PDB file of C-alpha atoms in Angstrom:
ATOM      1  CA  ASP B   1       6.387  71.815 132.044  1.00 95.00           C
ATOM      2  CA  LYS B   2       3.154  72.855 130.349  1.00 95.00           C
ATOM      3  CA  ALA B   3       1.440  69.799 131.827  1.00 96.00           C
ATOM      4  CA  ALA B   4       2.825  70.754 135.239  1.00 96.00           C
ATOM      5  CA  ALA B   5       1.389  74.268 134.851  1.00 97.00           C
ATOM      6  CA  TYR B   6      -2.008  72.774 133.968  1.00 97.00           C
ATOM      7  CA  ALA B   7      -1.772  70.495 137.003  1.00 97.00           C
ATOM      8  CA  ALA B   8      -1.037  73.542 139.151  1.00 97.00           C
ATOM      9  CA  VAL B   9      -4.247  75.179 137.886  1.00 97.00           C
ATOM     10  CA  LEU B  10      -6.284  72.051 138.688  1.00 98.00           C
ATOM     11  CA  THR B  11      -4.646  71.893 142.113  1.00 97.00           C
ATOM     12  CA  SER B  12      -5.616  75.477 142.881  1.00 96.00           C
ATOM     13  CA  LEU B  13      -9.272  74.714 142.073  1.00 97.00           C
ATOM     14  CA  VAL B  14      -9.619  71.716 144.399  1.00 96.00           C
ATOM     15  CA  ARG B  15      -6.883  72.250 146.996  1.00 95.00           C
ATOM     16  CA  ARG B  16      -9.371  72.912 149.804  1.00 94.00           C
ATOM     17  CA  VAL B  17     -10.758  69.363 149.559  1.00 94.00           C
ATOM     18  CA  LEU B  18      -7.430  67.538 149.117  1.00 95.00           C
ATOM     19  CA  PRO B  19      -5.611  66.150 152.177  1.00 94.00           C
ATOM     20  CA  SER B  20      -2.245  67.037 150.640  1.00 95.00           C
ATOM     21  CA  ALA B  21      -0.688  68.558 147.522  1.00 95.00           C
ATOM     22  CA  PRO B  22       2.887  69.134 146.352  1.00 95.00           C
ATOM     23  CA  LEU B  23       4.646  72.475 146.367  1.00 95.00           C
ATOM     24  CA  VAL B  24       4.498  74.076 142.923  1.00 96.00           C
ATOM     25  CA  GLY B  25       8.001  75.292 142.113  1.00 95.00           C
ATOM     26  CA  ILE B  26       8.116  77.838 139.282  1.00 96.00           C
ATOM     27  CA  THR B  27      11.687  78.347 138.138  1.00 95.00           C
ATOM     28  CA  ALA B  28      13.559  80.064 135.309  1.00 94.00           C
ATOM     29  CA  PRO B  29      17.202  80.728 134.421  1.00 92.00           C
ATOM     30  CA  ALA B  30      16.812  84.523 134.411  1.00 91.00           C
ATOM     31  CA  PRO B  31      14.735  87.261 136.102  1.00 92.00           C
ATOM     32  CA  GLY B  32      11.817  88.720 134.180  1.00 92.00           C
ATOM     33  CA  THR B  33      10.794  85.423 132.587  1.00 94.00           C
ATOM     34  CA  GLY B  34       7.285  85.439 134.077  1.00 94.00           C
ATOM     35  CA  LYS B  35       7.427  83.275 137.198  1.00 95.00           C
ATOM     36  CA  SER B  36       5.385  85.600 139.411  1.00 94.00           C
ATOM     37  CA  LEU B  37       3.048  86.265 136.497  1.00 95.00           C
ATOM     38  CA  LEU B  38       2.254  82.550 136.209  1.00 96.00           C
ATOM     39  CA  ALA B  39       1.755  82.276 139.976  1.00 96.00           C
ATOM     40  CA  ASP B  40      -0.665  85.213 139.875  1.00 96.00           C
ATOM     41  CA  ALA B  41      -2.540  83.713 136.920  1.00 96.00           C
ATOM     42  CA  ILE B  42      -3.038  80.439 138.799  1.00 97.00           C
ATOM     43  CA  SER B  43      -4.251  82.342 141.847  1.00 96.00           C
ATOM     44  CA  ILE B  44      -6.665  84.506 139.819  1.00 97.00           C
ATOM     45  CA  ILE B  45      -8.241  81.409 138.289  1.00 97.00           C
ATOM     46  CA  ALA B  46      -8.754  79.895 141.736  1.00 95.00           C
ATOM     47  CA  THR B  47      -9.670  82.926 143.814  1.00 95.00           C
ATOM     48  CA  GLY B  48     -10.240  85.906 141.531  1.00 95.00           C
ATOM     49  CA  ARG B  49      -7.233  87.795 142.924  1.00 94.00           C
ATOM     50  CA  ARG B  50      -3.464  87.641 142.842  1.00 93.00           C
ATOM     51  CA  ALA B  51      -1.588  85.314 145.180  1.00 91.00           C
ATOM     52  CA  ALA B  52      -0.697  86.411 148.694  1.00 88.00           C
ATOM     53  CA  VAL B  53       3.069  86.922 148.567  1.00 90.00           C
ATOM     54  CA  LEU B  54       5.400  85.628 151.255  1.00 88.00           C
ATOM     55  CA  GLY B  55       9.173  86.123 151.600  1.00 84.00           C
ATOM     56  CA  LEU B  56      11.223  83.153 152.749  1.00 79.00           C
ATOM     57  CA  GLY B  57      13.539  85.216 154.971  1.00 75.00           C
ATOM     58  CA  LYS B  58      17.275  84.977 155.433  1.00 76.00           C
ATOM     59  CA  ASP B  59      17.289  81.772 157.504  1.00 76.00           C
ATOM     60  CA  ASP B  60      15.136  78.770 158.409  1.00 76.00           C
ATOM     61  CA  ILE B  61      13.882  80.267 161.672  1.00 79.00           C
ATOM     62  CA  GLU B  62      12.585  83.415 159.977  1.00 80.00           C
ATOM     63  CA  GLY B  63      11.126  81.347 157.143  1.00 82.00           C
ATOM     64  CA  ASP B  64       9.226  79.082 159.563  1.00 84.00           C
ATOM     65  CA  LYS B  65       7.811  82.116 161.416  1.00 85.00           C
ATOM     66  CA  ARG B  66       6.492  83.620 158.193  1.00 86.00           C
ATOM     67  CA  LEU B  67       5.011  80.323 157.014  1.00 87.00           C
ATOM     68  CA  THR B  68       3.357  79.825 160.411  1.00 87.00           C
ATOM     69  CA  SER B  69       1.686  83.226 160.153  1.00 87.00           C
ATOM     70  CA  ALA B  70       0.555  82.495 156.588  1.00 86.00           C
ATOM     71  CA  LEU B  71      -1.017  79.187 157.598  1.00 87.00           C
ATOM     72  CA  LEU B  72      -2.914  80.860 160.423  1.00 87.00           C
ATOM     73  CA  ALA B  73      -4.118  83.618 158.071  1.00 86.00           C
ATOM     74  CA  GLY B  74      -5.880  80.986 155.956  1.00 85.00           C
ATOM     75  CA  ASP B  75      -5.184  82.372 152.476  1.00 88.00           C
ATOM     76  CA  ALA B  76      -6.258  79.960 149.740  1.00 91.00           C
ATOM     77  CA  VAL B  77      -3.109  80.553 147.643  1.00 93.00           C
ATOM     78  CA  ILE B  78       0.327  81.594 148.904  1.00 92.00           C
ATOM     79  CA  ALA B  79       3.337  82.347 146.704  1.00 93.00           C
ATOM     80  CA  ILE B  80       6.775  82.293 148.327  1.00 92.00           C
ATOM     81  CA  ASP B  81       8.318  84.783 145.967  1.00 91.00           C
ATOM     82  CA  ASN B  82      11.853  85.268 144.601  1.00 89.00           C
ATOM     83  CA  VAL B  83      13.634  82.742 146.802  1.00 89.00           C
ATOM     84  CA  GLU B  84      17.398  83.309 146.710  1.00 87.00           C
ATOM     85  CA  ARG B  85      18.611  80.525 148.995  1.00 87.00           C
ATOM     86  CA  PRO B  86      18.193  76.750 149.146  1.00 85.00           C
ATOM     87  CA  MET B  87      14.744  75.583 150.241  1.00 84.00           C
ATOM     88  CA  PHE B  88      14.295  72.869 152.865  1.00 85.00           C
ATOM     89  CA  GLY B  89      12.841  72.446 156.336  1.00 85.00           C
ATOM     90  CA  ASP B  90      10.557  70.323 158.474  1.00 88.00           C
ATOM     91  CA  LEU B  91       7.649  72.768 158.710  1.00 88.00           C
ATOM     92  CA  ILE B  92       7.100  73.193 154.991  1.00 90.00           C
ATOM     93  CA  CYS B  93       7.402  69.425 154.465  1.00 90.00           C
ATOM     94  CA  GLN B  94       4.733  68.831 157.109  1.00 91.00           C
ATOM     95  CA  ALA B  95       2.490  71.535 155.655  1.00 90.00           C
ATOM     96  CA  LEU B  96       2.594  69.808 152.255  1.00 92.00           C
ATOM     97  CA  THR B  97       1.826  66.249 153.385  1.00 92.00           C
ATOM     98  CA  GLN B  98      -0.210  66.507 156.606  1.00 92.00           C
ATOM     99  CA  PRO B  99      -3.882  67.607 156.585  1.00 92.00           C
ATOM    100  CA  ASN B 100      -3.406  69.374 159.944  1.00 91.00           C
ATOM    101  CA  ILE B 101      -0.352  70.474 161.905  1.00 90.00           C
ATOM    102  CA  ARG B 102       0.171  71.999 165.329  1.00 89.00           C
ATOM    103  CA  ILE B 103       2.039  75.286 165.350  1.00 86.00           C
ATOM    104  CA  ARG B 104       2.795  78.019 167.866  1.00 82.00           C
ATOM    105  CA  PRO B 105       1.492  81.495 166.949  1.00 81.00           C
ATOM    106  CA  LEU B 106       4.110  84.225 167.240  1.00 76.00           C
ATOM    107  CA  GLY B 107       4.354  85.675 170.743  1.00 75.00           C
ATOM    108  CA  SER B 108       2.311  82.901 172.340  1.00 77.00           C
ATOM    109  CA  GLY B 109       3.206  80.000 174.577  1.00 77.00           C
ATOM    110  CA  TYR B 110       0.639  77.531 173.306  1.00 81.00           C
ATOM    111  CA  LEU B 111       0.087  75.326 170.255  1.00 87.00           C
ATOM    112  CA  VAL B 112      -2.887  75.482 167.929  1.00 87.00           C
ATOM    113  CA  SER B 113      -4.038  73.021 165.291  1.00 89.00           C
ATOM    114  CA  THR B 114      -4.465  74.469 161.818  1.00 90.00           C
ATOM    115  CA  PRO B 115      -5.428  72.911 158.470  1.00 90.00           C
ATOM    116  CA  THR B 116      -2.851  72.967 155.701  1.00 91.00           C
ATOM    117  CA  ASN B 117      -5.210  72.928 152.720  1.00 92.00           C
ATOM    118  CA  ILE B 118      -3.641  75.945 151.047  1.00 92.00           C
ATOM    119  CA  MET B 119      -2.066  76.117 147.618  1.00 93.00           C
ATOM    120  CA  LEU B 120       1.664  76.666 148.100  1.00 94.00           C
ATOM    121  CA  MET B 121       3.823  77.954 145.252  1.00 95.00           C
ATOM    122  CA  VAL B 122       7.418  79.149 145.158  1.00 95.00           C
ATOM    123  CA  THR B 123       9.175  81.215 142.501  1.00 95.00           C
ATOM    124  CA  ALA B 124      12.948  81.438 142.074  1.00 94.00           C
ATOM    125  CA  ASN B 125      15.697  81.766 139.523  1.00 93.00           C
ATOM    126  CA  ASN B 126      17.235  78.291 139.252  1.00 90.00           C
ATOM    127  CA  LEU B 127      15.262  76.994 142.230  1.00 90.00           C
ATOM    128  CA  ASP B 128      17.433  75.010 144.666  1.00 87.00           C
ATOM    129  CA  VAL B 129      15.428  72.457 146.671  1.00 87.00           C
ATOM    130  CA  ARG B 130      17.175  70.163 149.136  1.00 83.00           C
ATOM    131  CA  GLY B 131      16.533  67.356 151.560  1.00 80.00           C
ATOM    132  CA  ASP B 132      13.166  65.653 151.897  1.00 84.00           C
ATOM    133  CA  LEU B 133      11.386  68.645 150.362  1.00 88.00           C
ATOM    134  CA  ARG B 134      12.743  67.618 146.973  1.00 87.00           C
ATOM    135  CA  ARG B 135      10.267  64.750 146.626  1.00 89.00           C
ATOM    136  CA  ARG B 136       7.374  67.077 147.514  1.00 92.00           C
ATOM    137  CA  VAL B 137       7.806  69.487 144.593  1.00 94.00           C
ATOM    138  CA  MET B 138       6.135  69.672 141.190  1.00 95.00           C
ATOM    139  CA  LEU B 139       8.428  71.768 139.013  1.00 95.00           C
ATOM    140  CA  VAL B 140       7.358  74.204 136.284  1.00 96.00           C
ATOM    141  CA  ARG B 141      10.323  75.459 134.244  1.00 95.00           C
ATOM    142  CA  LEU B 142      10.074  78.655 132.188  1.00 95.00           C
ATOM    143  CA  ASP B 143      12.716  79.739 129.682  1.00 94.00           C
ATOM    144  CA  ALA B 144      12.294  82.767 127.405  1.00 93.00           C
ATOM    145  CA  ARG B 145      15.580  81.934 125.630  1.00 92.00           C
ATOM    146  CA  VAL B 146      16.561  85.582 125.394  1.00 92.00           C
ATOM    147  CA  GLU B 147      19.200  87.565 127.250  1.00 91.00           C
ATOM    148  CA  ARG B 148      16.795  90.144 128.725  1.00 92.00           C
ATOM    149  CA  PRO B 149      13.392  88.469 129.205  1.00 93.00           C
ATOM    150  CA  GLU B 150      11.968  91.556 130.925  1.00 91.00           C
ATOM    151  CA  LEU B 151      12.280  93.550 127.676  1.00 92.00           C
ATOM    152  CA  ARG B 152       9.869  91.358 125.700  1.00 92.00           C
ATOM    153  CA  ARG B 153       6.719  93.018 124.337  1.00 91.00           C
ATOM    154  CA  PHE B 154       3.266  91.479 124.374  1.00 91.00           C
ATOM    155  CA  THR B 155       0.074  92.610 122.689  1.00 92.00           C
ATOM    156  CA  THR B 156      -2.300  91.645 125.530  1.00 92.00           C
ATOM    157  CA  ASP B 157      -2.480  92.055 129.288  1.00 94.00           C
ATOM    158  CA  PHE B 158      -2.136  88.433 130.367  1.00 94.00           C
ATOM    159  CA  LEU B 159      -3.596  88.744 133.863  1.00 95.00           C
ATOM    160  CA  GLN B 160      -6.454  90.906 132.646  1.00 95.00           C
ATOM    161  CA  GLU B 161      -7.296  88.285 130.037  1.00 96.00           C
ATOM    162  CA  ILE B 162      -7.139  85.525 132.661  1.00 96.00           C
ATOM    163  CA  ALA B 163      -9.521  87.484 134.899  1.00 96.00           C
ATOM    164  CA  ARG B 164     -11.907  88.095 131.982  1.00 96.00           C
ATOM    165  CA  GLN B 165     -12.069  84.390 131.135  1.00 96.00           C
ATOM    166  CA  ARG B 166     -11.984  83.151 134.729  1.00 97.00           C
ATOM    167  CA  GLY B 167     -15.459  81.616 134.685  1.00 96.00           C
ATOM    168  CA  GLU B 168     -14.725  79.585 131.573  1.00 97.00           C
ATOM    169  CA  LEU B 169     -11.339  78.465 132.906  1.00 97.00           C
ATOM    170  CA  VAL B 170     -12.778  77.322 136.237  1.00 97.00           C
ATOM    171  CA  GLN B 171     -15.536  75.424 134.446  1.00 97.00           C
ATOM    172  CA  ALA B 172     -13.039  73.790 132.083  1.00 97.00           C
ATOM    173  CA  GLY B 173     -10.711  72.718 134.906  1.00 97.00           C
ATOM    174  CA  LEU B 174     -13.476  71.184 137.006  1.00 97.00           C
ATOM    175  CA  THR B 175     -14.931  69.495 133.928  1.00 97.00           C
ATOM    176  CA  ILE B 176     -11.592  67.803 133.215  1.00 96.00           C
ATOM    177  CA  ILE B 177     -11.436  66.397 136.748  1.00 96.00           C
ATOM    178  CA  ARG B 178     -15.081  65.323 136.793  1.00 95.00           C
ATOM    179  CA  ALA B 179     -14.896  63.748 133.342  1.00 95.00           C
ATOM    180  CA  TYR B 180     -11.931  61.637 134.351  1.00 94.00           C
ATOM    181  CA  LEU B 181     -13.481  60.479 137.633  1.00 91.00           C
ATOM    182  CA  ALA B 182     -16.762  59.661 135.894  1.00 92.00           C
ATOM    183  CA  SER B 183     -15.159  57.913 132.916  1.00 89.00           C
ATOM    184  CA  GLY B 184     -14.619  54.573 134.584  1.00 79.00           C
ATOM    185  CA  ASP B 185     -11.018  54.690 133.349  1.00 72.00           C
ATOM    186  CA  ALA B 186      -9.703  56.080 136.617  1.00 63.00           C
ATOM    187  CA  GLN B 187      -6.896  53.545 136.829  1.00 64.00           C
ATOM    188  CA  SER B 188      -3.476  54.862 135.951  1.00 71.00           C
ATOM    189  CA  ASP B 189      -0.147  53.212 135.200  1.00 81.00           C
ATOM    190  CA  LEU B 190       1.712  56.260 136.510  1.00 84.00           C
ATOM    191  CA  PRO B 191       4.288  55.651 139.251  1.00 82.00           C
ATOM    192  CA  THR B 192       2.871  56.164 142.728  1.00 83.00           C
ATOM    193  CA  PHE B 193       3.479  59.585 144.244  1.00 87.00           C
ATOM    194  CA  GLY B 194       3.728  58.672 147.924  1.00 85.00           C
ATOM    195  CA  GLY B 195       1.857  61.000 150.267  1.00 88.00           C
ATOM    196  CA  PHE B 196      -0.067  62.635 147.413  1.00 93.00           C
ATOM    197  CA  GLU B 197      -2.317  59.842 146.161  1.00 92.00           C
ATOM    198  CA  HIS B 198      -5.538  61.903 146.200  1.00 93.00           C
ATOM    199  CA  TRP B 199      -3.809  64.795 144.469  1.00 95.00           C
ATOM    200  CA  SER B 200      -2.453  62.441 141.825  1.00 94.00           C
ATOM    201  CA  ARG B 201      -5.923  61.059 141.138  1.00 93.00           C
ATOM    202  CA  TRP B 202      -7.559  64.492 140.848  1.00 95.00           C
ATOM    203  CA  CYS B 203      -4.856  66.689 139.320  1.00 95.00           C
ATOM    204  CA  ARG B 204      -2.268  64.462 137.656  1.00 95.00           C
ATOM    205  CA  GLU B 205      -4.055  61.457 136.173  1.00 94.00           C
ATOM    206  CA  PRO B 206      -6.767  63.480 134.363  1.00 95.00           C
ATOM    207  CA  LEU B 207      -4.090  65.222 132.313  1.00 95.00           C
ATOM    208  CA  THR B 208      -2.307  62.027 131.277  1.00 94.00           C
ATOM    209  CA  TRP B 209      -5.771  60.585 130.497  1.00 93.00           C
ATOM    210  CA  LEU B 210      -6.123  63.446 128.010  1.00 94.00           C
ATOM    211  CA  GLY B 211      -2.777  62.561 126.417  1.00 93.00           C
ATOM    212  CA  LEU B 212      -0.491  65.061 128.129  1.00 95.00           C
ATOM    213  CA  PRO B 213       2.873  64.058 129.664  1.00 94.00           C
ATOM    214  CA  ASP B 214       3.160  63.246 133.355  1.00 94.00           C
ATOM    215  CA  PRO B 215       3.234  66.627 135.180  1.00 95.00           C
ATOM    216  CA  LEU B 216       5.971  65.287 137.450  1.00 94.00           C
ATOM    217  CA  LEU B 217       8.475  64.567 134.677  1.00 92.00           C
ATOM    218  CA  ALA B 218      10.056  68.010 134.917  1.00 88.00           C
ATOM    219  CA  SER B 219      10.683  67.436 138.623  1.00 88.00           C
ATOM    220  CA  GLU B 220      13.133  64.653 137.823  1.00 83.00           C
ATOM    221  CA  MET B 221      15.817  67.307 137.301  1.00 79.00           C
ATOM    222  CA  LEU B 222      15.656  68.060 141.037  1.00 77.00           C
ATOM    223  CA  ARG B 223      16.835  64.540 141.779  1.00 72.00           C
ATOM    224  CA  ALA B 224      19.585  64.791 139.165  1.00 68.00           C
ATOM    225  CA  GLN B 225      20.795  68.014 140.806  1.00 71.00           C
ATOM    226  CA  ASP B 226      20.830  66.542 144.327  1.00 73.00           C
ATOM    227  CA  PRO B 227      24.454  67.067 145.491  1.00 73.00           C
ATOM    228  CA  ASP B 228      24.216  64.221 148.010  1.00 78.00           C
ATOM    229  CA  LEU B 229      22.998  61.855 145.290  1.00 79.00           C
ATOM    230  CA  VAL B 230      25.853  62.861 142.979  1.00 82.00           C
ATOM    231  CA  ILE B 231      28.364  62.189 145.772  1.00 85.00           C
ATOM    232  CA  GLN B 232      26.867  58.751 146.398  1.00 87.00           C
ATOM    233  CA  GLN B 233      26.922  57.886 142.700  1.00 87.00           C
ATOM    234  CA  GLN B 234      30.585  58.838 142.350  1.00 88.00           C
ATOM    235  CA  PHE B 235      31.644  57.141 145.574  1.00 89.00           C
ATOM    236  CA  PHE B 236      29.721  53.911 144.978  1.00 91.00           C
ATOM    237  CA  ALA B 237      30.981  53.633 141.389  1.00 90.00           C
ATOM    238  CA  ALA B 238      34.626  54.126 142.444  1.00 90.00           C
ATOM    239  CA  TRP B 239      34.208  51.745 145.411  1.00 91.00           C
ATOM    240  CA  PHE B 240      32.663  48.992 143.274  1.00 91.00           C
ATOM    241  CA  ARG B 241      35.423  49.218 140.671  1.00 89.00           C
ATOM    242  CA  VAL B 242      37.971  48.432 143.380  1.00 89.00           C
ATOM    243  CA  PHE B 243      36.205  45.977 145.714  1.00 90.00           C
ATOM    244  CA  GLU B 244      33.060  44.896 143.825  1.00 90.00           C
ATOM    245  CA  ASP B 245      30.769  43.260 146.442  1.00 88.00           C
ATOM    246  CA  GLU B 246      33.533  42.300 148.912  1.00 91.00           C
ATOM    247  CA  PRO B 247      32.875  43.333 152.568  1.00 91.00           C
ATOM    248  CA  VAL B 248      35.496  45.904 153.607  1.00 91.00           C
ATOM    249  CA  THR B 249      36.240  48.235 156.491  1.00 91.00           C
ATOM    250  CA  ALA B 250      36.346  52.011 156.253  1.00 90.00           C
ATOM    251  CA  ALA B 251      40.089  51.909 156.872  1.00 90.00           C
ATOM    252  CA  ARG B 252      40.615  49.538 153.951  1.00 90.00           C
ATOM    253  CA  ILE B 253      38.606  51.770 151.611  1.00 91.00           C
ATOM    254  CA  ILE B 254      40.803  54.701 152.608  1.00 89.00           C
ATOM    255  CA  ALA B 255      43.983  52.645 152.196  1.00 89.00           C
ATOM    256  CA  ALA B 256      42.937  51.676 148.670  1.00 88.00           C
ATOM    257  CA  SER B 257      42.708  55.364 147.793  1.00 87.00           C
ATOM    258  CA  ASP B 258      46.221  56.244 149.028  1.00 83.00           C
ATOM    259  CA  PRO B 259      47.993  57.829 146.033  1.00 79.00           C
ATOM    260  CA  GLN B 260      51.407  56.630 147.291  1.00 76.00           C
ATOM    261  CA  THR B 261      50.474  52.955 147.058  1.00 75.00           C
ATOM    262  CA  ASN B 262      47.473  52.863 144.702  1.00 68.00           C
ATOM    263  CA  SER B 263      47.978  55.465 142.021  1.00 63.00           C
ATOM    264  CA  GLY B 264      45.232  53.964 139.854  1.00 68.00           C
ATOM    265  CA  ASN B 265      42.432  54.794 142.285  1.00 81.00           C
ATOM    266  CA  ASP B 266      42.363  58.557 141.863  1.00 84.00           C
ATOM    267  CA  ASP B 267      38.576  58.586 141.389  1.00 87.00           C
ATOM    268  CA  LEU B 268      38.121  56.817 144.744  1.00 89.00           C
ATOM    269  CA  ARG B 269      40.404  59.355 146.414  1.00 88.00           C
ATOM    270  CA  SER B 270      38.483  62.220 144.880  1.00 88.00           C
ATOM    271  CA  ALA B 271      35.149  60.770 146.038  1.00 88.00           C
ATOM    272  CA  LEU B 272      36.496  60.279 149.565  1.00 89.00           C
ATOM    273  CA  ASP B 273      37.659  63.890 149.657  1.00 88.00           C
ATOM    274  CA  THR B 274      34.052  64.953 149.119  1.00 86.00           C
ATOM    275  CA  VAL B 275      32.488  62.360 151.431  1.00 86.00           C
ATOM    276  CA  CYS B 276      34.865  63.201 154.292  1.00 86.00           C
ATOM    277  CA  ALA B 277      34.898  66.944 153.638  1.00 80.00           C
ATOM    278  CA  GLU B 278      38.582  66.888 152.600  1.00 72.00           C
ATOM    279  CA  ARG B 279      39.720  65.349 155.879  1.00 84.00           C
ATOM    280  CA  ILE B 280      39.814  61.661 155.123  1.00 87.00           C
ATOM    281  CA  ALA B 281      39.631  59.552 158.299  1.00 88.00           C
ATOM    282  CA  PRO B 282      38.025  56.178 159.167  1.00 88.00           C
ATOM    283  CA  ARG B 283      35.751  57.753 161.790  1.00 89.00           C
ATOM    284  CA  ARG B 284      34.408  60.357 159.362  1.00 89.00           C
ATOM    285  CA  LEU B 285      33.871  57.760 156.655  1.00 91.00           C
ATOM    286  CA  THR B 286      32.134  55.379 159.090  1.00 90.00           C
ATOM    287  CA  TYR B 287      29.762  58.157 160.154  1.00 90.00           C
ATOM    288  CA  TRP B 288      28.880  58.821 156.491  1.00 90.00           C
ATOM    289  CA  LEU B 289      28.374  55.100 155.817  1.00 90.00           C
ATOM    290  CA  ARG B 290      26.033  54.737 158.805  1.00 90.00           C
ATOM    291  CA  LYS B 291      24.006  57.724 157.647  1.00 88.00           C
ATOM    292  CA  HIS B 292      23.576  56.247 154.164  1.00 88.00           C
ATOM    293  CA  GLN B 293      23.126  52.601 155.152  1.00 89.00           C
ATOM    294  CA  GLY B 294      20.375  50.926 153.143  1.00 87.00           C
ATOM    295  CA  ARG B 295      20.353  53.598 150.427  1.00 83.00           C
ATOM    296  CA  MET B 296      20.143  52.348 146.846  1.00 85.00           C
ATOM    297  CA  VAL B 297      21.864  54.264 144.055  1.00 84.00           C
ATOM    298  CA  ASP B 298      22.365  53.107 140.457  1.00 85.00           C
ATOM    299  CA  GLY B 299      21.384  49.557 141.395  1.00 88.00           C
ATOM    300  CA  MET B 300      23.836  49.348 144.330  1.00 89.00           C
ATOM    301  CA  ARG B 301      22.764  49.152 147.959  1.00 91.00           C
ATOM    302  CA  LEU B 302      25.014  49.949 150.917  1.00 91.00           C
ATOM    303  CA  GLU B 303      24.752  47.368 153.708  1.00 91.00           C
ATOM    304  CA  SER B 304      26.488  46.679 156.994  1.00 89.00           C
ATOM    305  CA  ARG B 305      27.960  43.157 157.095  1.00 85.00           C
ATOM    306  CA  GLY B 306      28.818  42.727 160.773  1.00 85.00           C
ATOM    307  CA  MET B 307      32.330  42.880 162.250  1.00 86.00           C
ATOM    308  CA  ASP B 308      35.706  41.541 161.219  1.00 82.00           C
ATOM    309  CA  LYS B 309      38.058  39.699 163.594  1.00 81.00           C
ATOM    310  CA  ASP B 310      39.254  43.028 165.028  1.00 80.00           C
ATOM    311  CA  HIS B 311      35.662  44.040 165.809  1.00 83.00           C
ATOM    312  CA  THR B 312      35.659  46.683 163.089  1.00 87.00           C
ATOM    313  CA  MET B 313      32.477  47.213 161.122  1.00 89.00           C
ATOM    314  CA  LEU B 314      32.377  45.763 157.606  1.00 92.00           C
ATOM    315  CA  TRP B 315      30.540  47.397 154.706  1.00 91.00           C
ATOM    316  CA  ARG B 316      29.449  46.006 151.386  1.00 92.00           C
ATOM    317  CA  LEU B 317      27.874  47.210 148.153  1.00 92.00           C
ATOM    318  CA  GLU B 318      25.214  44.799 146.958  1.00 89.00           C
ATOM    319  CA  ARG B 319      23.993  44.693 143.375  1.00 85.00           C
ATOM    320  CA  CYS B 320      20.199  44.774 143.352  1.00 79.00           C
TER     321      CYS B 320
END
């Protein structure tokens, strides 16, 4: 998490020249831990002032309108503050990975092209990120490990100290990046971060070159908390215990979970309850299987295997 915070500082210094950069998610288990304080510190280092604050709104439509206005305003650093609902959406995903996007200004009937080279941060208690946005987040976790974090006392004004040392901090951050690029060792064994290759080279690899952990390690918890992934893991494990890699129909999977005839397959029944939203039916299960076709989870890949003699689609879990 400390490495991720350092990477966020480096990102803020060079974001204007990067084609893309991940969303910096600052999360904590309790209010008053210092999430907004860290966001402001990063912004002060980059711009000399606190971050422009943006509310996400109560729904996706309102959130997209506010983000559209923020992109058009051109602020260097934007903090989406105190998010209290799950985060996802096409617009924010596009803003993180595309150098330019076309958006419609509020109250207009035309589209304009705007650059997306702004530093985007989000603060939340137990940040909940869903969908494709999950792979576009670098997580920074804060934990004061006290019941009332807001009651802690400090001997210095943190933001005032950051502002006082801003020149030294900017110089140090740029020196780290330049030293790495000039070292001749700019070849990393880190896993590829698709869509953020330039960011990884400038803001991630220099820190691991200095001996710090990968700044993206903390973000792995987002994948572990993915409810859809958990459902797939449970369902695939229960399915494989019953059928292994045998091609089967949706109806046969459901029949194998019937408690009246197969009392030993309770875990399969429980997984199907979740997959089919507690209304287990072949059509619902087939729709779910089509949606997840080709997905690989825990070394198992879901594949369609043609039709049986009754022209019903067959499905199979393949060990990879």
